[in-house]
Amino acid sequence: MSRRGWLLFVAMSVLWGIPYYFIKVAVREISAPDIVLARTLVGALLLLPFAIRAKALVPALREWRWVLVFGVAEMAIPWLLIVDAERKLPSALVGMLISFVPLAGTAMTWLFLDRRVLHRARVVGLIVGVAGVALLLGLNALSQPTHWFSILEALAVTVLYAGAPIVADRKLKHVPAVGVITVSLLAVAVGYLPVVLLTLPHAMPRAAALGSVAVLAIVCTAVAFILFFALIGEVGPLRATVITFVNPAVAVVLGVALLSEPITWGTVVGFPTVLVGSWLATRPAPEPGLDLTAEATAHA
């Protein structure tokens, strides 16, 4: 990988690893719909000039139905569920659960698209990954309160995050990515606007919460997507998705260092097991064929 590729890789690993921390700070004072609206609206407005310059809006609007499906699966529902889950769960735990995305992507591809994707290493990876999630949740339950509904919310996000790239690959491959992302963000923002008007905060949130939302919208959405497009162009989509394995580690470090979240045996034992399983489950197939699992990236 070139020096530019490494720099982009490190930047993306950080930019899509830090949202869990900033969500945790923001959600203390700002409602989940408000956070999603701010993130999508500001992100869309910042990406709009890039989409116009690339002449990507018209192609995306022609495929508005699939763009809307992508936006719902990639942004509208996951970002709401992540924010709501972090009301009860440590940000580090949510980040670790999201690392299940590659496993979910492999399973979905096998179930709905191509039965040939499961070679021996991937089967082992799925087994190891599921065992890792069980260890992560089981060992965490021994040391801290377990909020199972919030855990289910985080796991639901992994399914949506795994499915959205499959939609993009099968239905939107001919549409410029910046157009898909920009139109998706705008559509989600428009959808959330009526909800937000009914849930405006009674008091002005403090600077820390407002600053966190600004970072989520500007840095973790607009800047992150621009850099992600550059990373894909530099190293290709397959190698770009390796950030999936680094993002949760960044979330864990920030949760422990800045939010004083505990390091549990689930973190020490379960999380590495999930990563090993994800790595095995997304290894290239020995024979050419349909393989969409490498496209399952995860970002909050």
PDB file of C-alpha atoms in Angstrom:
ATOM      1  CA  MET A   1       0.000   0.000   0.000  1.00  0.00           C
ATOM      2  CA  SER A   2       1.261   3.490  -0.854  1.00  0.00           C
ATOM      3  CA  ARG A   3       2.029   6.119   1.772  1.00  0.00           C
ATOM      4  CA  ARG A   4      -1.139   7.981   0.760  1.00  0.00           C
ATOM      5  CA  GLY A   5      -3.107   4.764   1.132  1.00  0.00           C
ATOM      6  CA  TRP A   6      -1.759   4.204   4.646  1.00  0.00           C
ATOM      7  CA  LEU A   7      -2.545   7.781   5.656  1.00  0.00           C
ATOM      8  CA  LEU A   8      -6.102   7.459   4.371  1.00  0.00           C
ATOM      9  CA  PHE A   9      -6.472   4.087   6.084  1.00  0.00           C
ATOM     10  CA  VAL A  10      -5.356   5.462   9.452  1.00  0.00           C
ATOM     11  CA  ALA A  11      -7.581   8.523   9.049  1.00  0.00           C
ATOM     12  CA  MET A  12     -10.650   6.411   8.257  1.00  0.00           C
ATOM     13  CA  SER A  13      -9.967   4.006  11.102  1.00  0.00           C
ATOM     14  CA  VAL A  14     -10.050   6.963  13.475  1.00  0.00           C
ATOM     15  CA  LEU A  15     -12.919   8.886  11.868  1.00  0.00           C
ATOM     16  CA  TRP A  16     -15.262   5.901  11.986  1.00  0.00           C
ATOM     17  CA  GLY A  17     -14.002   4.786  15.390  1.00  0.00           C
ATOM     18  CA  ILE A  18     -14.621   8.042  17.278  1.00  0.00           C
ATOM     19  CA  PRO A  19     -18.394   8.468  16.646  1.00  0.00           C
ATOM     20  CA  TYR A  20     -19.250   6.127  19.524  1.00  0.00           C
ATOM     21  CA  TYR A  21     -17.543   8.485  21.976  1.00  0.00           C
ATOM     22  CA  PHE A  22     -19.181  11.625  20.611  1.00  0.00           C
ATOM     23  CA  ILE A  23     -22.599   9.947  20.468  1.00  0.00           C
ATOM     24  CA  LYS A  24     -22.231   9.042  24.144  1.00  0.00           C
ATOM     25  CA  VAL A  25     -21.494  12.672  25.013  1.00  0.00           C
ATOM     26  CA  ALA A  26     -24.277  14.109  22.826  1.00  0.00           C
ATOM     27  CA  VAL A  27     -27.031  11.698  23.844  1.00  0.00           C
ATOM     28  CA  ARG A  28     -26.868  12.867  27.459  1.00  0.00           C
ATOM     29  CA  GLU A  29     -28.643  16.082  26.454  1.00  0.00           C
ATOM     30  CA  ILE A  30     -29.900  15.720  22.888  1.00  0.00           C
ATOM     31  CA  SER A  31     -32.545  13.308  21.605  1.00  0.00           C
ATOM     32  CA  ALA A  32     -31.687  10.558  19.151  1.00  0.00           C
ATOM     33  CA  PRO A  33     -33.773  12.030  16.260  1.00  0.00           C
ATOM     34  CA  ASP A  34     -32.140  15.441  16.768  1.00  0.00           C
ATOM     35  CA  ILE A  35     -28.673  13.901  16.528  1.00  0.00           C
ATOM     36  CA  VAL A  36     -29.548  11.959  13.370  1.00  0.00           C
ATOM     37  CA  LEU A  37     -31.111  15.025  11.715  1.00  0.00           C
ATOM     38  CA  ALA A  38     -28.107  17.234  12.473  1.00  0.00           C
ATOM     39  CA  ARG A  39     -25.678  14.617  11.259  1.00  0.00           C
ATOM     40  CA  THR A  40     -27.498  13.902   8.000  1.00  0.00           C
ATOM     41  CA  LEU A  41     -28.490  17.471   7.114  1.00  0.00           C
ATOM     42  CA  VAL A  42     -25.095  19.051   7.772  1.00  0.00           C
ATOM     43  CA  GLY A  43     -23.305  16.102   6.153  1.00  0.00           C
ATOM     44  CA  ALA A  44     -25.495  16.361   3.047  1.00  0.00           C
ATOM     45  CA  LEU A  45     -24.977  20.114   2.680  1.00  0.00           C
ATOM     46  CA  LEU A  46     -21.202  19.721   2.959  1.00  0.00           C
ATOM     47  CA  LEU A  47     -21.100  16.865   0.437  1.00  0.00           C
ATOM     48  CA  LEU A  48     -23.466  18.594  -2.003  1.00  0.00           C
ATOM     49  CA  PRO A  49     -20.756  20.650  -3.801  1.00  0.00           C
ATOM     50  CA  PHE A  50     -18.688  17.501  -4.348  1.00  0.00           C
ATOM     51  CA  ALA A  51     -21.728  15.676  -5.752  1.00  0.00           C
ATOM     52  CA  ILE A  52     -22.561  18.583  -8.062  1.00  0.00           C
ATOM     53  CA  ARG A  53     -18.968  18.834  -9.271  1.00  0.00           C
ATOM     54  CA  ALA A  54     -18.944  15.095  -9.984  1.00  0.00           C
ATOM     55  CA  LYS A  55     -22.331  15.370 -11.776  1.00  0.00           C
ATOM     56  CA  ALA A  56     -23.520  12.597  -9.480  1.00  0.00           C
ATOM     57  CA  LEU A  57     -26.899  13.931  -8.347  1.00  0.00           C
ATOM     58  CA  VAL A  58     -28.928  13.194 -11.482  1.00  0.00           C
ATOM     59  CA  PRO A  59     -27.799   9.540 -11.731  1.00  0.00           C
ATOM     60  CA  ALA A  60     -28.613   9.074  -8.032  1.00  0.00           C
ATOM     61  CA  LEU A  61     -32.034  10.696  -8.363  1.00  0.00           C
ATOM     62  CA  ARG A  62     -32.870   8.428 -11.310  1.00  0.00           C
ATOM     63  CA  GLU A  63     -32.443   5.470  -8.935  1.00  0.00           C
ATOM     64  CA  TRP A  64     -34.183   7.209  -6.033  1.00  0.00           C
ATOM     65  CA  ARG A  65     -36.040   4.095  -4.851  1.00  0.00           C
ATOM     66  CA  TRP A  66     -32.870   2.070  -4.292  1.00  0.00           C
ATOM     67  CA  VAL A  67     -31.030   5.118  -2.988  1.00  0.00           C
ATOM     68  CA  LEU A  68     -33.812   5.486  -0.420  1.00  0.00           C
ATOM     69  CA  VAL A  69     -33.533   1.803   0.535  1.00  0.00           C
ATOM     70  CA  PHE A  70     -29.788   2.250   0.937  1.00  0.00           C
ATOM     71  CA  GLY A  71     -30.249   5.385   3.043  1.00  0.00           C
ATOM     72  CA  VAL A  72     -32.740   3.719   5.358  1.00  0.00           C
ATOM     73  CA  ALA A  73     -30.499   0.678   5.866  1.00  0.00           C
ATOM     74  CA  GLU A  74     -27.205   2.594   6.128  1.00  0.00           C
ATOM     75  CA  MET A  75     -28.259   5.752   7.996  1.00  0.00           C
ATOM     76  CA  ALA A  76     -31.886   6.314   8.981  1.00  0.00           C
ATOM     77  CA  ILE A  77     -32.395   3.240  11.167  1.00  0.00           C
ATOM     78  CA  PRO A  78     -28.816   2.331  12.225  1.00  0.00           C
ATOM     79  CA  TRP A  79     -27.838   5.804  13.415  1.00  0.00           C
ATOM     80  CA  LEU A  80     -31.039   6.060  15.453  1.00  0.00           C
ATOM     81  CA  LEU A  81     -30.527   2.605  16.996  1.00  0.00           C
ATOM     82  CA  ILE A  82     -26.872   3.278  17.843  1.00  0.00           C
ATOM     83  CA  VAL A  83     -27.731   6.539  19.595  1.00  0.00           C
ATOM     84  CA  ASP A  84     -30.572   4.908  21.519  1.00  0.00           C
ATOM     85  CA  ALA A  85     -28.408   1.922  22.469  1.00  0.00           C
ATOM     86  CA  GLU A  86     -25.747   4.207  23.886  1.00  0.00           C
ATOM     87  CA  ARG A  87     -28.249   5.612  26.361  1.00  0.00           C
ATOM     88  CA  LYS A  88     -27.859   2.350  28.263  1.00  0.00           C
ATOM     89  CA  LEU A  89     -24.676   0.685  27.010  1.00  0.00           C
ATOM     90  CA  PRO A  90     -21.041   1.799  27.214  1.00  0.00           C
ATOM     91  CA  SER A  91     -19.821   3.267  23.938  1.00  0.00           C
ATOM     92  CA  ALA A  92     -17.021   0.687  23.842  1.00  0.00           C
ATOM     93  CA  LEU A  93     -19.490  -2.210  24.019  1.00  0.00           C
ATOM     94  CA  VAL A  94     -21.585  -0.770  21.177  1.00  0.00           C
ATOM     95  CA  GLY A  95     -18.455  -0.383  19.065  1.00  0.00           C
ATOM     96  CA  MET A  96     -17.433  -3.965  19.780  1.00  0.00           C
ATOM     97  CA  LEU A  97     -20.872  -5.296  18.861  1.00  0.00           C
ATOM     98  CA  ILE A  98     -20.756  -3.418  15.551  1.00  0.00           C
ATOM     99  CA  SER A  99     -17.617  -5.409  14.706  1.00  0.00           C
ATOM    100  CA  PHE A 100     -20.051  -8.282  14.001  1.00  0.00           C
ATOM    101  CA  VAL A 101     -20.863  -6.646  10.628  1.00  0.00           C
ATOM    102  CA  PRO A 102     -18.489  -8.747   8.460  1.00  0.00           C
ATOM    103  CA  LEU A 103     -19.938 -11.916   9.963  1.00  0.00           C
ATOM    104  CA  ALA A 104     -23.473 -10.729   9.262  1.00  0.00           C
ATOM    105  CA  GLY A 105     -22.452  -9.841   5.709  1.00  0.00           C
ATOM    106  CA  THR A 106     -21.036 -13.305   5.079  1.00  0.00           C
ATOM    107  CA  ALA A 107     -24.147 -14.977   6.488  1.00  0.00           C
ATOM    108  CA  MET A 108     -26.519 -12.766   4.447  1.00  0.00           C
ATOM    109  CA  THR A 109     -24.611 -13.376   1.230  1.00  0.00           C
ATOM    110  CA  TRP A 110     -24.770 -17.134   1.828  1.00  0.00           C
ATOM    111  CA  LEU A 111     -28.480 -17.106   2.729  1.00  0.00           C
ATOM    112  CA  PHE A 112     -29.807 -14.836  -0.011  1.00  0.00           C
ATOM    113  CA  LEU A 113     -27.279 -14.535  -2.832  1.00  0.00           C
ATOM    114  CA  ASP A 114     -24.703 -17.252  -3.321  1.00  0.00           C
ATOM    115  CA  ARG A 115     -24.304 -20.546  -1.454  1.00  0.00           C
ATOM    116  CA  ARG A 116     -20.760 -20.888  -2.810  1.00  0.00           C
ATOM    117  CA  VAL A 117     -19.249 -18.145  -0.644  1.00  0.00           C
ATOM    118  CA  LEU A 118     -18.843 -20.372   2.424  1.00  0.00           C
ATOM    119  CA  HIS A 119     -15.540 -22.169   2.032  1.00  0.00           C
ATOM    120  CA  ARG A 120     -13.940 -23.859   5.035  1.00  0.00           C
ATOM    121  CA  ALA A 121     -12.184 -20.783   6.471  1.00  0.00           C
ATOM    122  CA  ARG A 122     -15.375 -18.749   6.348  1.00  0.00           C
ATOM    123  CA  VAL A 123     -17.400 -21.438   8.107  1.00  0.00           C
ATOM    124  CA  VAL A 124     -14.784 -21.536  10.843  1.00  0.00           C
ATOM    125  CA  GLY A 125     -14.860 -17.747  10.965  1.00  0.00           C
ATOM    126  CA  LEU A 126     -18.624 -17.654  11.455  1.00  0.00           C
ATOM    127  CA  ILE A 127     -18.412 -20.191  14.271  1.00  0.00           C
ATOM    128  CA  VAL A 128     -15.534 -18.357  15.958  1.00  0.00           C
ATOM    129  CA  GLY A 129     -17.243 -14.991  15.528  1.00  0.00           C
ATOM    130  CA  VAL A 130     -20.547 -16.117  17.018  1.00  0.00           C
ATOM    131  CA  ALA A 131     -18.646 -17.679  19.911  1.00  0.00           C
ATOM    132  CA  GLY A 132     -16.842 -14.368  20.369  1.00  0.00           C
ATOM    133  CA  VAL A 133     -20.117 -12.430  20.582  1.00  0.00           C
ATOM    134  CA  ALA A 134     -21.401 -14.964  23.129  1.00  0.00           C
ATOM    135  CA  LEU A 135     -18.223 -14.526  25.201  1.00  0.00           C
ATOM    136  CA  LEU A 136     -18.393 -10.749  24.877  1.00  0.00           C
ATOM    137  CA  LEU A 137     -21.979 -10.550  26.100  1.00  0.00           C
ATOM    138  CA  GLY A 138     -21.764 -13.373  28.625  1.00  0.00           C
ATOM    139  CA  LEU A 139     -18.601 -12.158  30.335  1.00  0.00           C
ATOM    140  CA  ASN A 140     -19.806  -8.551  30.327  1.00  0.00           C
ATOM    141  CA  ALA A 141     -23.051  -9.651  31.972  1.00  0.00           C
ATOM    142  CA  LEU A 142     -21.061 -10.989  34.924  1.00  0.00           C
ATOM    143  CA  SER A 143     -19.482  -7.609  35.658  1.00  0.00           C
ATOM    144  CA  GLN A 144     -22.079  -4.983  34.748  1.00  0.00           C
ATOM    145  CA  PRO A 145     -25.854  -4.562  34.227  1.00  0.00           C
ATOM    146  CA  THR A 146     -27.146  -6.111  31.015  1.00  0.00           C
ATOM    147  CA  HIS A 147     -29.594  -4.095  28.924  1.00  0.00           C
ATOM    148  CA  TRP A 148     -30.722  -6.709  26.439  1.00  0.00           C
ATOM    149  CA  PHE A 149     -32.993  -4.441  24.397  1.00  0.00           C
ATOM    150  CA  SER A 150     -30.100  -2.050  23.750  1.00  0.00           C
ATOM    151  CA  ILE A 151     -27.879  -5.007  22.838  1.00  0.00           C
ATOM    152  CA  LEU A 152     -30.499  -6.158  20.340  1.00  0.00           C
ATOM    153  CA  GLU A 153     -30.552  -2.645  18.885  1.00  0.00           C
ATOM    154  CA  ALA A 154     -26.787  -2.774  18.330  1.00  0.00           C
ATOM    155  CA  LEU A 155     -26.986  -6.253  16.781  1.00  0.00           C
ATOM    156  CA  ALA A 156     -29.819  -5.087  14.502  1.00  0.00           C
ATOM    157  CA  VAL A 157     -27.469  -2.374  13.256  1.00  0.00           C
ATOM    158  CA  THR A 158     -24.962  -5.019  12.183  1.00  0.00           C
ATOM    159  CA  VAL A 159     -27.601  -6.657   9.967  1.00  0.00           C
ATOM    160  CA  LEU A 160     -28.528  -3.323   8.388  1.00  0.00           C
ATOM    161  CA  TYR A 161     -24.892  -2.315   7.920  1.00  0.00           C
ATOM    162  CA  ALA A 162     -24.242  -5.670   6.251  1.00  0.00           C
ATOM    163  CA  GLY A 163     -27.271  -5.377   3.972  1.00  0.00           C
ATOM    164  CA  ALA A 164     -26.801  -1.786   2.776  1.00  0.00           C
ATOM    165  CA  PRO A 165     -23.569  -2.458   0.821  1.00  0.00           C
ATOM    166  CA  ILE A 166     -25.229  -5.446  -0.841  1.00  0.00           C
ATOM    167  CA  VAL A 167     -28.031  -3.157  -2.051  1.00  0.00           C
ATOM    168  CA  ALA A 168     -25.447  -0.665  -3.275  1.00  0.00           C
ATOM    169  CA  ASP A 169     -23.450  -3.352  -5.073  1.00  0.00           C
ATOM    170  CA  ARG A 170     -26.417  -5.002  -6.793  1.00  0.00           C
ATOM    171  CA  LYS A 171     -28.618  -1.990  -7.534  1.00  0.00           C
ATOM    172  CA  LEU A 172     -26.445   1.133  -7.420  1.00  0.00           C
ATOM    173  CA  LYS A 173     -23.073   0.017  -8.733  1.00  0.00           C
ATOM    174  CA  HIS A 174     -23.461   2.222 -11.818  1.00  0.00           C
ATOM    175  CA  VAL A 175     -24.236   5.339  -9.740  1.00  0.00           C
ATOM    176  CA  PRO A 176     -21.377   7.515  -8.413  1.00  0.00           C
ATOM    177  CA  ALA A 177     -20.944   6.832  -4.697  1.00  0.00           C
ATOM    178  CA  VAL A 178     -20.858  10.512  -3.734  1.00  0.00           C
ATOM    179  CA  GLY A 179     -24.279  10.944  -5.361  1.00  0.00           C
ATOM    180  CA  VAL A 180     -25.732   7.957  -3.519  1.00  0.00           C
ATOM    181  CA  ILE A 181     -24.422   9.184  -0.164  1.00  0.00           C
ATOM    182  CA  THR A 182     -25.486  12.811  -0.664  1.00  0.00           C
ATOM    183  CA  VAL A 183     -29.015  12.016  -1.819  1.00  0.00           C
ATOM    184  CA  SER A 184     -29.371   9.410   0.932  1.00  0.00           C
ATOM    185  CA  LEU A 185     -28.339  11.905   3.601  1.00  0.00           C
ATOM    186  CA  LEU A 186     -30.757  14.515   2.246  1.00  0.00           C
ATOM    187  CA  ALA A 187     -33.627  12.028   2.111  1.00  0.00           C
ATOM    188  CA  VAL A 188     -33.024  10.849   5.672  1.00  0.00           C
ATOM    189  CA  ALA A 189     -32.800  14.445   6.898  1.00  0.00           C
ATOM    190  CA  VAL A 190     -36.126  15.321   5.247  1.00  0.00           C
ATOM    191  CA  GLY A 191     -37.698  12.237   6.810  1.00  0.00           C
ATOM    192  CA  TYR A 192     -36.477  13.124  10.295  1.00  0.00           C
ATOM    193  CA  LEU A 193     -37.427  16.812  10.152  1.00  0.00           C
ATOM    194  CA  PRO A 194     -41.102  16.392  11.229  1.00  0.00           C
ATOM    195  CA  VAL A 195     -40.055  14.113  14.098  1.00  0.00           C
ATOM    196  CA  VAL A 196     -37.452  16.586  15.322  1.00  0.00           C
ATOM    197  CA  LEU A 197     -39.932  19.464  15.275  1.00  0.00           C
ATOM    198  CA  LEU A 198     -41.934  17.501  17.854  1.00  0.00           C
ATOM    199  CA  THR A 199     -38.936  16.622  20.038  1.00  0.00           C
ATOM    200  CA  LEU A 200     -36.970  19.861  20.262  1.00  0.00           C
ATOM    201  CA  PRO A 201     -35.082  20.165  23.581  1.00  0.00           C
ATOM    202  CA  HIS A 202     -36.660  22.404  26.218  1.00  0.00           C
ATOM    203  CA  ALA A 203     -33.286  23.926  27.070  1.00  0.00           C
ATOM    204  CA  MET A 204     -30.194  24.692  25.050  1.00  0.00           C
ATOM    205  CA  PRO A 205     -27.742  21.768  25.322  1.00  0.00           C
ATOM    206  CA  ARG A 206     -24.316  22.516  26.729  1.00  0.00           C
ATOM    207  CA  ALA A 207     -21.298  23.183  24.545  1.00  0.00           C
ATOM    208  CA  ALA A 208     -19.940  19.639  24.904  1.00  0.00           C
ATOM    209  CA  ALA A 209     -23.125  18.096  23.494  1.00  0.00           C
ATOM    210  CA  LEU A 210     -23.420  20.631  20.668  1.00  0.00           C
ATOM    211  CA  GLY A 211     -19.746  20.233  19.832  1.00  0.00           C
ATOM    212  CA  SER A 212     -20.129  16.465  19.725  1.00  0.00           C
ATOM    213  CA  VAL A 213     -22.990  16.724  17.232  1.00  0.00           C
ATOM    214  CA  ALA A 214     -20.908  19.094  15.117  1.00  0.00           C
ATOM    215  CA  VAL A 215     -18.019  16.596  15.071  1.00  0.00           C
ATOM    216  CA  LEU A 216     -20.410  13.780  14.123  1.00  0.00           C
ATOM    217  CA  ALA A 217     -21.871  15.793  11.237  1.00  0.00           C
ATOM    218  CA  ILE A 218     -18.766  17.484   9.863  1.00  0.00           C
ATOM    219  CA  VAL A 219     -15.911  15.125  10.681  1.00  0.00           C
ATOM    220  CA  CYS A 220     -17.492  11.683  11.044  1.00  0.00           C
ATOM    221  CA  THR A 221     -19.941  12.083   8.147  1.00  0.00           C
ATOM    222  CA  ALA A 222     -18.936  14.620   5.484  1.00  0.00           C
ATOM    223  CA  VAL A 223     -15.139  14.486   5.833  1.00  0.00           C
ATOM    224  CA  ALA A 224     -15.183  10.746   6.530  1.00  0.00           C
ATOM    225  CA  PHE A 225     -17.138   9.897   3.380  1.00  0.00           C
ATOM    226  CA  ILE A 226     -14.893  12.094   1.233  1.00  0.00           C
ATOM    227  CA  LEU A 227     -11.800  10.345   2.596  1.00  0.00           C
ATOM    228  CA  PHE A 228     -13.461   6.935   2.245  1.00  0.00           C
ATOM    229  CA  PHE A 229     -14.058   7.558  -1.466  1.00  0.00           C
ATOM    230  CA  ALA A 230     -10.382   8.529  -1.752  1.00  0.00           C
ATOM    231  CA  LEU A 231      -9.328   5.392   0.120  1.00  0.00           C
ATOM    232  CA  ILE A 232     -11.377   3.161  -2.192  1.00  0.00           C
ATOM    233  CA  GLY A 233      -9.816   4.884  -5.190  1.00  0.00           C
ATOM    234  CA  GLU A 234      -6.329   4.379  -3.761  1.00  0.00           C
ATOM    235  CA  VAL A 235      -6.470   0.769  -2.509  1.00  0.00           C
ATOM    236  CA  GLY A 236      -9.727  -0.670  -3.878  1.00  0.00           C
ATOM    237  CA  PRO A 237     -12.970  -1.596  -2.074  1.00  0.00           C
ATOM    238  CA  LEU A 238     -11.704  -4.908  -0.672  1.00  0.00           C
ATOM    239  CA  ARG A 239      -8.681  -3.536   1.173  1.00  0.00           C
ATOM    240  CA  ALA A 240     -10.602  -0.402   2.194  1.00  0.00           C
ATOM    241  CA  THR A 241     -12.993  -2.497   4.281  1.00  0.00           C
ATOM    242  CA  VAL A 242     -10.172  -3.599   6.593  1.00  0.00           C
ATOM    243  CA  ILE A 243     -10.994  -0.479   8.640  1.00  0.00           C
ATOM    244  CA  THR A 244     -13.928  -2.534   9.924  1.00  0.00           C
ATOM    245  CA  PHE A 245     -11.508  -4.378  12.182  1.00  0.00           C
ATOM    246  CA  VAL A 246      -9.868  -1.221  13.540  1.00  0.00           C
ATOM    247  CA  ASN A 247     -12.865   1.074  14.182  1.00  0.00           C
ATOM    248  CA  PRO A 248     -14.152  -0.829  17.241  1.00  0.00           C
ATOM    249  CA  ALA A 249     -10.682  -0.831  18.805  1.00  0.00           C
ATOM    250  CA  VAL A 250     -10.641   2.976  18.568  1.00  0.00           C
ATOM    251  CA  ALA A 251     -14.076   3.063  20.231  1.00  0.00           C
ATOM    252  CA  VAL A 252     -12.808   0.863  23.074  1.00  0.00           C
ATOM    253  CA  VAL A 253      -9.725   3.025  23.669  1.00  0.00           C
ATOM    254  CA  LEU A 254     -11.751   6.243  23.767  1.00  0.00           C
ATOM    255  CA  GLY A 255     -14.431   4.731  25.988  1.00  0.00           C
ATOM    256  CA  VAL A 256     -11.886   3.557  28.519  1.00  0.00           C
ATOM    257  CA  ALA A 257      -9.607   6.612  28.374  1.00  0.00           C
ATOM    258  CA  LEU A 258     -12.141   9.445  28.174  1.00  0.00           C
ATOM    259  CA  LEU A 259     -15.366   8.025  29.612  1.00  0.00           C
ATOM    260  CA  SER A 260     -13.843   5.778  32.293  1.00  0.00           C
ATOM    261  CA  GLU A 261     -15.691   2.774  30.906  1.00  0.00           C
ATOM    262  CA  PRO A 262     -14.514  -0.502  32.451  1.00  0.00           C
ATOM    263  CA  ILE A 263     -12.283  -3.062  30.771  1.00  0.00           C
ATOM    264  CA  THR A 264     -14.154  -6.336  31.263  1.00  0.00           C
ATOM    265  CA  TRP A 265     -13.229  -9.931  30.543  1.00  0.00           C
ATOM    266  CA  GLY A 266     -15.670  -9.683  27.662  1.00  0.00           C
ATOM    267  CA  THR A 267     -13.495  -6.956  26.169  1.00  0.00           C
ATOM    268  CA  VAL A 268     -10.273  -8.883  26.739  1.00  0.00           C
ATOM    269  CA  VAL A 269     -11.517 -12.303  25.564  1.00  0.00           C
ATOM    270  CA  GLY A 270     -14.675 -11.859  23.499  1.00  0.00           C
ATOM    271  CA  PHE A 271     -13.736  -8.862  21.361  1.00  0.00           C
ATOM    272  CA  PRO A 272     -10.498 -10.343  19.924  1.00  0.00           C
ATOM    273  CA  THR A 273     -12.393 -13.568  19.217  1.00  0.00           C
ATOM    274  CA  VAL A 274     -14.989 -11.632  17.207  1.00  0.00           C
ATOM    275  CA  LEU A 275     -12.231  -9.917  15.210  1.00  0.00           C
ATOM    276  CA  VAL A 276     -10.509 -13.233  14.436  1.00  0.00           C
ATOM    277  CA  GLY A 277     -13.833 -14.705  13.322  1.00  0.00           C
ATOM    278  CA  SER A 278     -14.572 -11.657  11.151  1.00  0.00           C
ATOM    279  CA  TRP A 279     -11.147 -11.885   9.525  1.00  0.00           C
ATOM    280  CA  LEU A 280     -11.637 -15.562   8.722  1.00  0.00           C
ATOM    281  CA  ALA A 281     -15.211 -15.037   7.529  1.00  0.00           C
ATOM    282  CA  THR A 282     -14.169 -12.380   5.005  1.00  0.00           C
ATOM    283  CA  ARG A 283     -11.101 -14.088   3.540  1.00  0.00           C
ATOM    284  CA  PRO A 284     -11.205 -14.237  -0.271  1.00  0.00           C
ATOM    285  CA  ALA A 285     -12.788 -17.342  -1.736  1.00  0.00           C
ATOM    286  CA  PRO A 286     -10.364 -19.854  -3.308  1.00  0.00           C
ATOM    287  CA  GLU A 287     -12.330 -19.777  -6.573  1.00  0.00           C
ATOM    288  CA  PRO A 288     -13.765 -16.755  -8.396  1.00  0.00           C
ATOM    289  CA  GLY A 289     -17.445 -16.095  -7.885  1.00  0.00           C
ATOM    290  CA  LEU A 290     -19.899 -13.651  -6.463  1.00  0.00           C
ATOM    291  CA  ASP A 291     -18.499 -12.223  -3.249  1.00  0.00           C
ATOM    292  CA  LEU A 292     -20.157  -9.258  -1.626  1.00  0.00           C
ATOM    293  CA  THR A 293     -19.054  -9.854   1.942  1.00  0.00           C
ATOM    294  CA  ALA A 294     -15.934  -7.730   1.552  1.00  0.00           C
ATOM    295  CA  GLU A 295     -18.134  -4.722   0.944  1.00  0.00           C
ATOM    296  CA  ALA A 296     -19.723  -4.872   4.421  1.00  0.00           C
ATOM    297  CA  THR A 297     -18.154  -1.902   6.147  1.00  0.00           C
ATOM    298  CA  ALA A 298     -19.136  -0.605   9.491  1.00  0.00           C
ATOM    299  CA  HIS A 299     -19.294   2.988  10.690  1.00  0.00           C
ATOM    300  CA  ALA A 300     -21.361   4.711  13.213  1.00  0.00           C
TER     301      ALA A 300
END
